[in-house]
Amino acid sequence: LRGGDWETSVRESAKSKSLRVLVTGAAGFVGTHVSIALKRRGDGVVGIDNFNRYYEASLKRARSNLLAQHKIFVVEGDINDGSLLKSLFKLGKFTHVMHLAAQAGVRYAMKNPKSYVHSNIAGLVSVLEACKNANPQPAVVWASSSSVYGLNSKVPFSEKDRTDRPASLYAASKKAGEEIAHTYNHIYGLSITGLRFFTVYGPWGRPDMAYFFFTKDILKGKQISVFEGPNGRSVARDFTYIDDIVKGCLGALDTANRSTGSGPAQLRLYNLGNTSPVAVSKLVRILEKLLKVNANKKLLPMPPNGDVFFTHADISLAKKELGYNPTIDLETGLRKFLDWYMDYYSSSSSLPKRACLEFLDCAFW
Ligand code: NAD
């Protein structure tokens, strides 16, 4: 199916006098926002996504339609397809790769462990191999995760902290990715920046994440399960609004751009969080206030496998080196999410579906 029209679409979509970026996972939540932000400021963008069925396929299709409206071409394919990547690099002559494709979620790994190996480990190697062999060799910015801090008790989490106790296979796959990135940097001289995102939320978000399915269940009058830590302690997350994350991603791409060609290829790692953790019980209270509905809550102890109780980013390094400066507090961000949610689900024929999510009751990553 890769004929002349396909090649023209890739070339046209990548065309730019500034950055030419391949965005993997472009039909995903973060990928959609980053792709549009890049295109809006004049960069060339080509997306790739395998449209996996982890959550509502219709939402990924709707995001991809949005990308098409912004003249961003999204190739339907898997990042493990080396020949596809080779063709894309040849046509797109990418200066940068924003690698966001991954199998997300922590509990899904209990039943689908190999999907994490396929997308997060083999997939990353496949992308880095393609970058290594490409001419020009692009700088890579990729999504790691706050989950690498695992069962760490020291807060706030700093990039220098230990990451040797992952609490889930997802966390382990991201930690493995950081080691793989290190290897490709020092053996092959690839410029690689890893970004540890902290619980990203906002419009066009992921239906498997707590803020999203709490909204859906509260509106339906269904009971929601709110997890508590040991001895009734709060479970809290450093919720970070999507626009702040996008600014961090663009800052990382621009910083990698400035360093390309000047000295040894850089290897960098940054926390992108909000540095303001909020208890999940407070998240629910804000949703109740904004939705003007009392939630039917059940307090439960956090399941033992997969999640950590608390996340809190130290963002001083990203502030200093990327100019990263998150500004959106949780209530403001949730208001924007709810505006989108009401609009999307009232105008879309596809109602939110719970398909294959029954064991994903709390995804924070
Ligand atoms: P998402 O699931 O919405 O997006 C990931 C996209 O990658 C999906 O559209 C999926 O179809 C695609 N994909 C998965 N495997 C693929 C493969 N093998 N080939 C091609 N495409 C593939 O998730 P997101 O929330 O947008 O996350 C983006 C990145 O950020 C991921 O790497 C994720 O692990 C990381 N991250 C996200 C959060 C968060 O809170 N959203 C937190 C920490 C890290």
PDB file of N, CA and C and ligand atoms in Angstrom, residues 24-32 48-55 60 63 75 77-80 99-105 115 118-120 123 142-147 170 174 195-201 204-209 211 240 242 363-365, ligand 1:
ATOM      1  N   THR A  24       6.272   9.119  17.078  1.00  0.00           N
ATOM      2  CA  THR A  24       5.703   7.773  17.221  1.00  0.00           C
ATOM      3  C   THR A  24       4.602   7.835  18.286  1.00  0.00           C
ATOM      4  N   GLY A  25       3.573   6.997  18.115  1.00  0.00           N
ATOM      5  CA  GLY A  25       2.432   7.068  19.039  1.00  0.00           C
ATOM      6  C   GLY A  25       1.639   8.341  18.813  1.00  0.00           C
ATOM      7  N   ALA A  26       1.608   8.809  17.549  1.00  0.00           N
ATOM      8  CA  ALA A  26       0.997  10.116  17.243  1.00  0.00           C
ATOM      9  C   ALA A  26      -0.509  10.139  17.488  1.00  0.00           C
ATOM     10  N   ALA A  27      -1.178   8.986  17.386  1.00  0.00           N
ATOM     11  CA  ALA A  27      -2.626   8.980  17.641  1.00  0.00           C
ATOM     12  C   ALA A  27      -2.933   8.784  19.115  1.00  0.00           C
ATOM     13  N   GLY A  28      -1.880   8.718  19.937  1.00  0.00           N
ATOM     14  CA  GLY A  28      -2.070   8.622  21.383  1.00  0.00           C
ATOM     15  C   GLY A  28      -2.369   9.995  21.970  1.00  0.00           C
ATOM     16  N   PHE A  29      -2.604  10.014  23.265  1.00  0.00           N
ATOM     17  CA  PHE A  29      -2.965  11.262  23.967  1.00  0.00           C
ATOM     18  C   PHE A  29      -1.861  12.315  23.831  1.00  0.00           C
ATOM     19  N   VAL A  30      -0.669  12.003  24.320  1.00  0.00           N
ATOM     20  CA  VAL A  30       0.406  13.001  24.294  1.00  0.00           C
ATOM     21  C   VAL A  30       0.852  13.252  22.851  1.00  0.00           C
ATOM     22  N   GLY A  31       0.912  12.181  22.044  1.00  0.00           N
ATOM     23  CA  GLY A  31       1.374  12.301  20.657  1.00  0.00           C
ATOM     24  C   GLY A  31       0.539  13.279  19.848  1.00  0.00           C
ATOM     25  N   THR A  32      -0.773  13.247  20.052  1.00  0.00           N
ATOM     26  CA  THR A  32      -1.654  14.153  19.304  1.00  0.00           C
ATOM     27  C   THR A  32      -1.335  15.607  19.655  1.00  0.00           C
ATOM     28  N   ILE A  48       3.420   8.068  13.349  1.00  0.00           N
ATOM     29  CA  ILE A  48       3.229   6.622  13.142  1.00  0.00           C
ATOM     30  C   ILE A  48       2.528   6.092  14.386  1.00  0.00           C
ATOM     31  N   ASP A  49       1.565   5.201  14.160  1.00  0.00           N
ATOM     32  CA  ASP A  49       0.826   4.606  15.286  1.00  0.00           C
ATOM     33  C   ASP A  49       0.230   3.291  14.802  1.00  0.00           C
ATOM     34  N   ASN A  50       0.224   2.294  15.680  1.00  0.00           N
ATOM     35  CA  ASN A  50      -0.398   1.021  15.269  1.00  0.00           C
ATOM     36  C   ASN A  50      -1.859   0.927  15.701  1.00  0.00           C
ATOM     37  N   PHE A  51      -2.405   1.999  16.279  1.00  0.00           N
ATOM     38  CA  PHE A  51      -3.817   2.051  16.695  1.00  0.00           C
ATOM     39  C   PHE A  51      -4.191   0.799  17.495  1.00  0.00           C
ATOM     40  N   ASN A  52      -3.371   0.460  18.472  1.00  0.00           N
ATOM     41  CA  ASN A  52      -3.670  -0.766  19.225  1.00  0.00           C
ATOM     42  C   ASN A  52      -4.983  -0.625  19.999  1.00  0.00           C
ATOM     43  N   ARG A  53      -5.518  -1.761  20.456  1.00  0.00           N
ATOM     44  CA  ARG A  53      -6.859  -1.787  21.058  1.00  0.00           C
ATOM     45  C   ARG A  53      -6.827  -1.689  22.575  1.00  0.00           C
ATOM     46  N   TYR A  54      -5.777  -1.096  23.115  1.00  0.00           N
ATOM     47  CA  TYR A  54      -5.672  -0.992  24.570  1.00  0.00           C
ATOM     48  C   TYR A  54      -6.855  -0.211  25.151  1.00  0.00           C
ATOM     49  N   TYR A  55      -7.242   0.856  24.458  1.00  0.00           N
ATOM     50  CA  TYR A  55      -8.470   1.564  24.851  1.00  0.00           C
ATOM     51  C   TYR A  55      -9.195   1.998  23.588  1.00  0.00           C
ATOM     52  N   LYS A  60      -8.840   7.057  19.264  1.00  0.00           N
ATOM     53  CA  LYS A  60      -7.595   7.216  18.489  1.00  0.00           C
ATOM     54  C   LYS A  60      -7.905   7.668  17.065  1.00  0.00           C
ATOM     55  N   ARG A  63      -8.705  11.333  17.175  1.00  0.00           N
ATOM     56  CA  ARG A  63      -7.479  12.144  17.295  1.00  0.00           C
ATOM     57  C   ARG A  63      -6.768  12.209  15.950  1.00  0.00           C
ATOM     58  N   VAL A  75       0.982   7.526   9.662  1.00  0.00           N
ATOM     59  CA  VAL A  75       1.138   6.220   9.023  1.00  0.00           C
ATOM     60  C   VAL A  75       0.642   5.165   9.999  1.00  0.00           C
ATOM     61  N   GLY A  77       1.058   1.817  11.345  1.00  0.00           N
ATOM     62  CA  GLY A  77       2.062   0.759  11.312  1.00  0.00           C
ATOM     63  C   GLY A  77       2.705   0.599  12.666  1.00  0.00           C
ATOM     64  N   ASP A  78       3.480  -0.456  12.794  1.00  0.00           N
ATOM     65  CA  ASP A  78       4.097  -0.781  14.079  1.00  0.00           C
ATOM     66  C   ASP A  78       5.563  -0.327  14.072  1.00  0.00           C
ATOM     67  N   ILE A  79       5.998   0.212  15.190  1.00  0.00           N
ATOM     68  CA  ILE A  79       7.395   0.674  15.270  1.00  0.00           C
ATOM     69  C   ILE A  79       8.394  -0.482  15.191  1.00  0.00           C
ATOM     70  N   ASN A  80       7.900  -1.706  15.332  1.00  0.00           N
ATOM     71  CA  ASN A  80       8.807  -2.852  15.183  1.00  0.00           C
ATOM     72  C   ASN A  80       9.039  -3.208  13.724  1.00  0.00           C
ATOM     73  N   HIS A  99       9.670  10.089  20.389  1.00  0.00           N
ATOM     74  CA  HIS A  99       9.219   8.700  20.518  1.00  0.00           C
ATOM     75  C   HIS A  99       8.266   8.550  21.706  1.00  0.00           C
ATOM     76  N   LEU A 100       6.978   8.427  21.396  1.00  0.00           N
ATOM     77  CA  LEU A 100       5.951   8.348  22.440  1.00  0.00           C
ATOM     78  C   LEU A 100       5.181   7.029  22.398  1.00  0.00           C
ATOM     79  N   ALA A 101       5.368   6.241  21.333  1.00  0.00           N
ATOM     80  CA  ALA A 101       4.616   4.979  21.226  1.00  0.00           C
ATOM     81  C   ALA A 101       5.030   4.061  22.361  1.00  0.00           C
ATOM     82  N   ALA A 102       4.045   3.506  23.037  1.00  0.00           N
ATOM     83  CA  ALA A 102       4.342   2.572  24.127  1.00  0.00           C
ATOM     84  C   ALA A 102       3.058   1.886  24.552  1.00  0.00           C
ATOM     85  N   GLN A 103       3.224   0.773  25.213  1.00  0.00           N
ATOM     86  CA  GLN A 103       2.099   0.164  25.923  1.00  0.00           C
ATOM     87  C   GLN A 103       2.078   0.803  27.309  1.00  0.00           C
ATOM     88  N   ALA A 104       1.020   1.567  27.571  1.00  0.00           N
ATOM     89  CA  ALA A 104       0.911   2.254  28.861  1.00  0.00           C
ATOM     90  C   ALA A 104       0.096   1.413  29.848  1.00  0.00           C
ATOM     91  N   GLY A 105      -0.073   1.951  31.064  1.00  0.00           N
ATOM     92  CA  GLY A 105      -0.886   1.273  32.092  1.00  0.00           C
ATOM     93  C   GLY A 105      -0.053   0.288  32.894  1.00  0.00           C
ATOM     94  N   SER A 115       3.051  -7.494  25.763  1.00  0.00           N
ATOM     95  CA  SER A 115       2.800  -6.267  24.998  1.00  0.00           C
ATOM     96  C   SER A 115       3.788  -5.173  25.431  1.00  0.00           C
ATOM     97  N   HIS A 118       7.037  -6.002  23.669  1.00  0.00           N
ATOM     98  CA  HIS A 118       6.909  -5.690  22.244  1.00  0.00           C
ATOM     99  C   HIS A 118       7.039  -4.187  21.978  1.00  0.00           C
ATOM    100  N   SER A 119       6.228  -3.392  22.656  1.00  0.00           N
ATOM    101  CA  SER A 119       6.198  -1.961  22.320  1.00  0.00           C
ATOM    102  C   SER A 119       7.275  -1.155  23.045  1.00  0.00           C
ATOM    103  N   ASN A 120       7.532  -1.467  24.316  1.00  0.00           N
ATOM    104  CA  ASN A 120       8.385  -0.566  25.114  1.00  0.00           C
ATOM    105  C   ASN A 120       9.863  -0.942  25.062  1.00  0.00           C
ATOM    106  N   GLY A 123      10.285  -2.296  20.679  1.00  0.00           N
ATOM    107  CA  GLY A 123       9.901  -1.127  19.877  1.00  0.00           C
ATOM    108  C   GLY A 123      10.917  -0.002  19.988  1.00  0.00           C
ATOM    109  N   TRP A 142      12.406  10.948  24.001  1.00  0.00           N
ATOM    110  CA  TRP A 142      11.452   9.850  24.204  1.00  0.00           C
ATOM    111  C   TRP A 142      10.844   9.898  25.594  1.00  0.00           C
ATOM    112  N   ALA A 143       9.685   9.239  25.724  1.00  0.00           N
ATOM    113  CA  ALA A 143       8.947   9.259  26.986  1.00  0.00           C
ATOM    114  C   ALA A 143       9.340   8.090  27.863  1.00  0.00           C
ATOM    115  N   SER A 144      10.008   8.414  28.960  1.00  0.00           N
ATOM    116  CA  SER A 144      10.142   7.441  30.031  1.00  0.00           C
ATOM    117  C   SER A 144       8.957   7.699  30.968  1.00  0.00           C
ATOM    118  N   SER A 145       9.113   7.486  32.249  1.00  0.00           N
ATOM    119  CA  SER A 145       7.955   7.656  33.131  1.00  0.00           C
ATOM    120  C   SER A 145       8.405   7.846  34.578  1.00  0.00           C
ATOM    121  N   SER A 146       7.576   8.557  35.352  1.00  0.00           N
ATOM    122  CA  SER A 146       7.838   8.686  36.787  1.00  0.00           C
ATOM    123  C   SER A 146       7.799   7.319  37.461  1.00  0.00           C
ATOM    124  N   SER A 147       7.185   6.341  36.797  1.00  0.00           N
ATOM    125  CA  SER A 147       7.075   5.008  37.417  1.00  0.00           C
ATOM    126  C   SER A 147       8.449   4.385  37.676  1.00  0.00           C
ATOM    127  N   TYR A 170       5.414  -2.425  33.597  1.00  0.00           N
ATOM    128  CA  TYR A 170       5.472  -1.168  32.840  1.00  0.00           C
ATOM    129  C   TYR A 170       6.687  -0.344  33.293  1.00  0.00           C
ATOM    130  N   LYS A 174      10.156   0.755  31.207  1.00  0.00           N
ATOM    131  CA  LYS A 174      10.652   2.123  31.023  1.00  0.00           C
ATOM    132  C   LYS A 174      12.077   2.245  31.553  1.00  0.00           C
ATOM    133  N   LEU A 195      12.354  11.723  28.926  1.00  0.00           N
ATOM    134  CA  LEU A 195      11.491  12.584  29.739  1.00  0.00           C
ATOM    135  C   LEU A 195      10.638  11.707  30.644  1.00  0.00           C
ATOM    136  N   ARG A 196      10.779  11.896  31.937  1.00  0.00           N
ATOM    137  CA  ARG A 196       9.964  11.117  32.871  1.00  0.00           C
ATOM    138  C   ARG A 196       8.684  11.908  33.152  1.00  0.00           C
ATOM    139  N   PHE A 197       7.622  11.546  32.445  1.00  0.00           N
ATOM    140  CA  PHE A 197       6.334  12.241  32.627  1.00  0.00           C
ATOM    141  C   PHE A 197       5.696  11.790  33.936  1.00  0.00           C
ATOM    142  N   PHE A 198       5.007  12.741  34.587  1.00  0.00           N
ATOM    143  CA  PHE A 198       4.251  12.447  35.811  1.00  0.00           C
ATOM    144  C   PHE A 198       2.754  12.604  35.525  1.00  0.00           C
ATOM    145  N   THR A 199       1.997  11.546  35.578  1.00  0.00           N
ATOM    146  CA  THR A 199       0.520  11.502  35.459  1.00  0.00           C
ATOM    147  C   THR A 199      -0.062  12.665  34.640  1.00  0.00           C
ATOM    148  N   VAL A 200      -0.008  12.503  33.343  1.00  0.00           N
ATOM    149  CA  VAL A 200      -0.450  13.560  32.424  1.00  0.00           C
ATOM    150  C   VAL A 200      -1.970  13.460  32.238  1.00  0.00           C
ATOM    151  N   TYR A 201      -2.654  14.602  32.252  1.00  0.00           N
ATOM    152  CA  TYR A 201      -4.109  14.585  32.087  1.00  0.00           C
ATOM    153  C   TYR A 201      -4.525  15.770  31.220  1.00  0.00           C
ATOM    154  N   TRP A 204      -8.649  15.092  25.297  1.00  0.00           N
ATOM    155  CA  TRP A 204      -8.208  13.986  24.427  1.00  0.00           C
ATOM    156  C   TRP A 204      -7.384  12.966  25.205  1.00  0.00           C
ATOM    157  N   GLY A 205      -7.616  12.914  26.536  1.00  0.00           N
ATOM    158  CA  GLY A 205      -6.820  12.042  27.399  1.00  0.00           C
ATOM    159  C   GLY A 205      -7.129  10.570  27.247  1.00  0.00           C
ATOM    160  N   ARG A 206      -6.528   9.791  28.167  1.00  0.00           N
ATOM    161  CA  ARG A 206      -6.647   8.328  28.083  1.00  0.00           C
ATOM    162  C   ARG A 206      -7.765   7.817  28.978  1.00  0.00           C
ATOM    163  N   PRO A 207      -8.720   7.074  28.382  1.00  0.00           N
ATOM    164  CA  PRO A 207      -9.867   6.596  29.166  1.00  0.00           C
ATOM    165  C   PRO A 207      -9.504   5.599  30.256  1.00  0.00           C
ATOM    166  N   ASP A 208      -8.285   5.057  30.223  1.00  0.00           N
ATOM    167  CA  ASP A 208      -7.912   4.104  31.282  1.00  0.00           C
ATOM    168  C   ASP A 208      -7.386   4.819  32.520  1.00  0.00           C
ATOM    169  N   MET A 209      -7.259   6.146  32.473  1.00  0.00           N
ATOM    170  CA  MET A 209      -6.679   6.856  33.616  1.00  0.00           C
ATOM    171  C   MET A 209      -7.765   7.307  34.595  1.00  0.00           C
ATOM    172  N   TYR A 211      -8.680   9.935  36.432  1.00  0.00           N
ATOM    173  CA  TYR A 211      -9.489  11.158  36.329  1.00  0.00           C
ATOM    174  C   TYR A 211     -10.560  11.012  35.262  1.00  0.00           C
ATOM    175  N   THR A 240      -0.067  16.356  36.033  1.00  0.00           N
ATOM    176  CA  THR A 240       0.564  17.389  35.196  1.00  0.00           C
ATOM    177  C   THR A 240      -0.278  17.611  33.943  1.00  0.00           C
ATOM    178  N   ILE A 242      -1.560  18.531  30.286  1.00  0.00           N
ATOM    179  CA  ILE A 242      -0.974  18.207  28.983  1.00  0.00           C
ATOM    180  C   ILE A 242      -0.226  19.382  28.335  1.00  0.00           C
ATOM    181  N   ALA A 363      -5.153   3.473  36.585  1.00  0.00           N
ATOM    182  CA  ALA A 363      -3.927   3.684  35.812  1.00  0.00           C
ATOM    183  C   ALA A 363      -3.472   5.113  36.041  1.00  0.00           C
ATOM    184  N   PHE A 364      -2.279   5.271  36.502  1.00  0.00           N
ATOM    185  CA  PHE A 364      -1.784   6.616  36.795  1.00  0.00           C
ATOM    186  C   PHE A 364      -0.628   7.027  35.912  1.00  0.00           C
ATOM    187  N   TRP A 365      -0.170   6.147  35.016  1.00  0.00           N
ATOM    188  CA  TRP A 365       1.075   6.462  34.326  1.00  0.00           C
ATOM    189  C   TRP A 365       0.844   6.818  32.872  1.00  0.00           C
TER     190      TRP A 365
HETATM  191  P1  NAD B   1      -1.286   6.471  24.640  1.00  0.00           P
HETATM  192  O1  NAD B   1      -1.538   5.016  24.893  1.00  0.00           O
HETATM  193  O2  NAD B   1      -2.449   7.362  24.498  1.00  0.00           O
HETATM  194  O3  NAD B   1      -0.341   6.652  23.376  1.00  0.00           O
HETATM  195  C1  NAD B   1       0.583   5.690  22.945  1.00  0.00           C
HETATM  196  C2  NAD B   1       0.301   5.408  21.482  1.00  0.00           C
HETATM  197  O4  NAD B   1       1.288   4.492  21.020  1.00  0.00           O
HETATM  198  C3  NAD B   1      -1.053   4.737  21.250  1.00  0.00           C
HETATM  199  O5  NAD B   1      -1.809   5.483  20.318  1.00  0.00           O
HETATM  200  C4  NAD B   1      -0.712   3.352  20.702  1.00  0.00           C
HETATM  201  O6  NAD B   1      -1.633   2.910  19.721  1.00  0.00           O
HETATM  202  C5  NAD B   1       0.680   3.572  20.124  1.00  0.00           C
HETATM  203  N1  NAD B   1       1.497   2.366  20.133  1.00  0.00           N
HETATM  204  C6  NAD B   1       1.678   1.484  21.152  1.00  0.00           C
HETATM  205  N2  NAD B   1       2.499   0.499  20.771  1.00  0.00           N
HETATM  206  C7  NAD B   1       2.863   0.764  19.467  1.00  0.00           C
HETATM  207  C8  NAD B   1       3.684   0.104  18.516  1.00  0.00           C
HETATM  208  N3  NAD B   1       4.294  -1.043  18.830  1.00  0.00           N
HETATM  209  N4  NAD B   1       3.825   0.655  17.282  1.00  0.00           N
HETATM  210  C9  NAD B   1       3.179   1.816  16.961  1.00  0.00           C
HETATM  211  N5  NAD B   1       2.377   2.472  17.823  1.00  0.00           N
HETATM  212  C10 NAD B   1       2.225   1.961  19.071  1.00  0.00           C
HETATM  213  O7  NAD B   1      -0.366   6.953  25.851  1.00  0.00           O
HETATM  214  P2  NAD B   1       0.074   8.420  26.259  1.00  0.00           P
HETATM  215  O8  NAD B   1      -0.558   8.720  27.561  1.00  0.00           O
HETATM  216  O9  NAD B   1      -0.092   9.349  25.118  1.00  0.00           O
HETATM  217  O10 NAD B   1       1.611   8.184  26.530  1.00  0.00           O
HETATM  218  C11 NAD B   1       2.625   8.605  25.621  1.00  0.00           C
HETATM  219  C12 NAD B   1       3.957   8.169  26.183  1.00  0.00           C
HETATM  220  O11 NAD B   1       4.156   8.767  27.470  1.00  0.00           O
HETATM  221  C13 NAD B   1       4.085   6.672  26.426  1.00  0.00           C
HETATM  222  O12 NAD B   1       5.407   6.289  26.151  1.00  0.00           O
HETATM  223  C14 NAD B   1       3.790   6.524  27.898  1.00  0.00           C
HETATM  224  O13 NAD B   1       4.386   5.358  28.442  1.00  0.00           O
HETATM  225  C15 NAD B   1       4.425   7.781  28.449  1.00  0.00           C
HETATM  226  N6  NAD B   1       3.874   8.241  29.705  1.00  0.00           N
HETATM  227  C16 NAD B   1       2.593   8.701  29.774  1.00  0.00           C
HETATM  228  C17 NAD B   1       2.091   9.136  30.996  1.00  0.00           C
HETATM  229  C18 NAD B   1       0.691   9.669  31.137  1.00  0.00           C
HETATM  230  O14 NAD B   1       0.302   9.994  32.254  1.00  0.00           O
HETATM  231  N7  NAD B   1      -0.086   9.788  30.058  1.00  0.00           N
HETATM  232  C19 NAD B   1       2.899   9.105  32.149  1.00  0.00           C
HETATM  233  C20 NAD B   1       4.201   8.618  32.029  1.00  0.00           C
HETATM  234  C21 NAD B   1       4.687   8.213  30.804  1.00  0.00           C
END
